[in-house]
Short mmCIF file of C-alpha atoms in Angstrom, two decimals:
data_model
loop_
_atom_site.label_atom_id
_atom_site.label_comp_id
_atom_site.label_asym_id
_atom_site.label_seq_id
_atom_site.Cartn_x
_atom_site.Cartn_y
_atom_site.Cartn_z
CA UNK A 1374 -44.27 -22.04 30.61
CA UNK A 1375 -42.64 -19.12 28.70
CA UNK A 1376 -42.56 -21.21 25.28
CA UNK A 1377 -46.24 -22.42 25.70
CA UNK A 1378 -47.32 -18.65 26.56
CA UNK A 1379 -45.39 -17.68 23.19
CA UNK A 1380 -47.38 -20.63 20.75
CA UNK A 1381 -50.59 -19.28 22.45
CA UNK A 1382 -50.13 -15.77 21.45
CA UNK A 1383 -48.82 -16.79 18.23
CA UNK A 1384 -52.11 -18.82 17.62
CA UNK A 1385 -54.14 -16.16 18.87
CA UNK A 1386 -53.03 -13.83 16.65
CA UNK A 1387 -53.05 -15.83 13.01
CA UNK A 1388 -55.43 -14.48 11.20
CA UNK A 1389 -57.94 -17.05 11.12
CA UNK A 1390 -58.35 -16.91 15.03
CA UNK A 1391 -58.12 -13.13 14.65
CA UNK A 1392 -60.69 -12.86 11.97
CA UNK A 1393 -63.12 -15.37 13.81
CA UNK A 1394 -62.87 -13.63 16.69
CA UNK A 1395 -64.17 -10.20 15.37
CA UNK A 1396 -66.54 -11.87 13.32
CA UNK A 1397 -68.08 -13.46 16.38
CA UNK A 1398 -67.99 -9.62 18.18
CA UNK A 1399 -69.68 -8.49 14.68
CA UNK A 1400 -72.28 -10.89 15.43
CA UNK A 1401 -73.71 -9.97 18.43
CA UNK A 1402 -73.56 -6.24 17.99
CA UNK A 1403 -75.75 -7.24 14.17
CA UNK A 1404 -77.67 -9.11 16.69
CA UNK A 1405 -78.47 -6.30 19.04
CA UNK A 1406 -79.06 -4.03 16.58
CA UNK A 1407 -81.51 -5.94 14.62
CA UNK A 1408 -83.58 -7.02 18.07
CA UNK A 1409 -83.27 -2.98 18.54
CA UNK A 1410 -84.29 -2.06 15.23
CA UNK A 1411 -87.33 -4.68 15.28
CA UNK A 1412 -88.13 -3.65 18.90
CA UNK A 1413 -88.63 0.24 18.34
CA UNK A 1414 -89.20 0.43 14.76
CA UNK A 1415 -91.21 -2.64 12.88
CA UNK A 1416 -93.11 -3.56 15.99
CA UNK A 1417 -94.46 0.25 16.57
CA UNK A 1418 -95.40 0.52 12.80
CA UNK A 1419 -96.66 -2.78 12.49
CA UNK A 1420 -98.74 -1.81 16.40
CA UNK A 1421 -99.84 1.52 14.50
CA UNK A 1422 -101.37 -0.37 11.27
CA UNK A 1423 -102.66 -3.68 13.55
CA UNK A 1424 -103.46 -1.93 16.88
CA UNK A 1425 -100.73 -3.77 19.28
CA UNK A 1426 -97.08 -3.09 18.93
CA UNK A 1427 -96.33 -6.34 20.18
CA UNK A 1428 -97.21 -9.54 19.07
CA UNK A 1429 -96.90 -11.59 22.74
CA UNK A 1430 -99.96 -12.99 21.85
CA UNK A 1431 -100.86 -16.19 23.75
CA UNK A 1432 -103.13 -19.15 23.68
CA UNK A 1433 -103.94 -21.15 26.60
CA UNK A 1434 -104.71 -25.00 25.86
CA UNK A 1435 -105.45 -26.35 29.66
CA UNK A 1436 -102.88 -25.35 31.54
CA UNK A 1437 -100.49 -25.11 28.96
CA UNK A 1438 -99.93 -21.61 26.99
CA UNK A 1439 -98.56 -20.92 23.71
CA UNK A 1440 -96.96 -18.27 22.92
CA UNK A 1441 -96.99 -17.69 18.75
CA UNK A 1442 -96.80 -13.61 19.45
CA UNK A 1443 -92.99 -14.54 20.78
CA UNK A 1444 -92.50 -16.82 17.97
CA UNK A 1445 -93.80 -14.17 15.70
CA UNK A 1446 -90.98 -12.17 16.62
CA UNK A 1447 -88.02 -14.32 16.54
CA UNK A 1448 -89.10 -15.36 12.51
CA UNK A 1449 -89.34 -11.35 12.40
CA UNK A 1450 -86.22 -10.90 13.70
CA UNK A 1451 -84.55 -13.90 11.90
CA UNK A 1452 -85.91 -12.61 8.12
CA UNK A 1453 -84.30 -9.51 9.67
CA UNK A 1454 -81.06 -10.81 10.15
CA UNK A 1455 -80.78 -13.23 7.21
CA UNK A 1456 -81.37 -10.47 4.73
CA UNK A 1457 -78.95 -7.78 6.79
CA UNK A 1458 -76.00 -10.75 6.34
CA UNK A 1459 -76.72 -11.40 3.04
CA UNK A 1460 -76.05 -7.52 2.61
CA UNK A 1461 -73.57 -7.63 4.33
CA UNK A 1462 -71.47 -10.45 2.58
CA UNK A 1463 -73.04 -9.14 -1.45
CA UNK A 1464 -70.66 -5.85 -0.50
CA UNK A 1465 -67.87 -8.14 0.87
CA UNK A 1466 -68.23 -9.39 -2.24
CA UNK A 1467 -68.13 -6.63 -4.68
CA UNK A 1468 -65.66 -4.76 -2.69
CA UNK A 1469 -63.49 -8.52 -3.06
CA UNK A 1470 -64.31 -8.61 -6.99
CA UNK A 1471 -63.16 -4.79 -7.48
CA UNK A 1472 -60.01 -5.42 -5.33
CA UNK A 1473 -59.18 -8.18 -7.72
CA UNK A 1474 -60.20 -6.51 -11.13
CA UNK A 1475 -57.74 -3.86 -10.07
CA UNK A 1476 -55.37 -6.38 -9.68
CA UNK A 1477 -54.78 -5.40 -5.60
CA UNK A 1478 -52.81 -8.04 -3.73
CA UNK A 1479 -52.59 -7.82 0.02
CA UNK A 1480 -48.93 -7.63 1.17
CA UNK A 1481 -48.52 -10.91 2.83
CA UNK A 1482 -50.28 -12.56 -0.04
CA UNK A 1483 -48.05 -15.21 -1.37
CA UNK A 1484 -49.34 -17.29 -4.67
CA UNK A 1485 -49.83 -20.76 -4.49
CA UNK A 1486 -47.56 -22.76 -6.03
CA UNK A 1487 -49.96 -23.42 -9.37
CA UNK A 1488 -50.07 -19.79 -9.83
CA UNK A 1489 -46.57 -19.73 -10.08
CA UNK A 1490 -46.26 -22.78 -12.32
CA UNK A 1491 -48.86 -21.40 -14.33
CA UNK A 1492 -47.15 -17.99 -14.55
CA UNK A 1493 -44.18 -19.28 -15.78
CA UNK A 1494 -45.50 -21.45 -18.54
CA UNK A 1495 -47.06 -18.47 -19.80
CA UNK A 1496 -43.72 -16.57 -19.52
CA UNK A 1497 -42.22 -19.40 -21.67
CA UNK A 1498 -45.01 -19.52 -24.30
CA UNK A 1499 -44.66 -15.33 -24.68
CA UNK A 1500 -40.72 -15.64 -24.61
CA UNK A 1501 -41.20 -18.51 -27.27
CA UNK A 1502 -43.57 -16.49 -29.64
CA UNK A 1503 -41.30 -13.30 -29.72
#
């Protein structure tokens, strides 16, 4: 039991796992606050230029009722979150492209094997050239 306990923990905390993990916490505090932010701030402004701060607007077909204001909001709040993410990962981005035109490795970082290859052959053709 004590060597399966030990491979959990280890698998728990590779970074993959690790990383995944946070990202999915990440999520649904971006979610929250972009519900929040749509809640108290678009839906007020857009209430103060259209008259309702809410758009939970139905229509009623026989018995059956459709409510487009609801829908309304979830494509608000989806245009919301795409554009917040895509944000989001243009710095990851930049802040990725900087670390690497600074030439910034991360500690653990081993290169592949190709790198290494590569590195060498262009050791050789310098060394040859001199």
């Amino acid at each position: 039991m004590q060597k399966l306990w030990k491979e959990f923990v280890a698998f728990i905390m590779t970074g993959n796992v690790l990383m995944l993990a946070v990202a999915f916490v990440m999520g649904g505090l971006t979610k929250k606050v972009i519900d929040d932010f749509v809640g108290f701030i678009i839906n007020p402004i857009i209430g103060a230029i259209v008259g309702k701060p809410d758009f939970s607007n139905t229509l009623k077909i026989g018995k059956g009722v459709i409510q487009y204001g609801s829908f309304i909001n979830t494509l608000i709040n989806l245009v919301i979150t795409g554009f917040v993410l895509f944000m989001i990962v243009k710095v990851y981005d930049a802040y990725q492209s900087r670390r690497r035109s600074a030439g910034e490795v991360d500690a653990g970082e081993e290169p592949d094997e190709q790198v290494m290859l590569l590195r060498q052959i262009r050791d050789a053709l310098v060394a040859r050239e001199s």
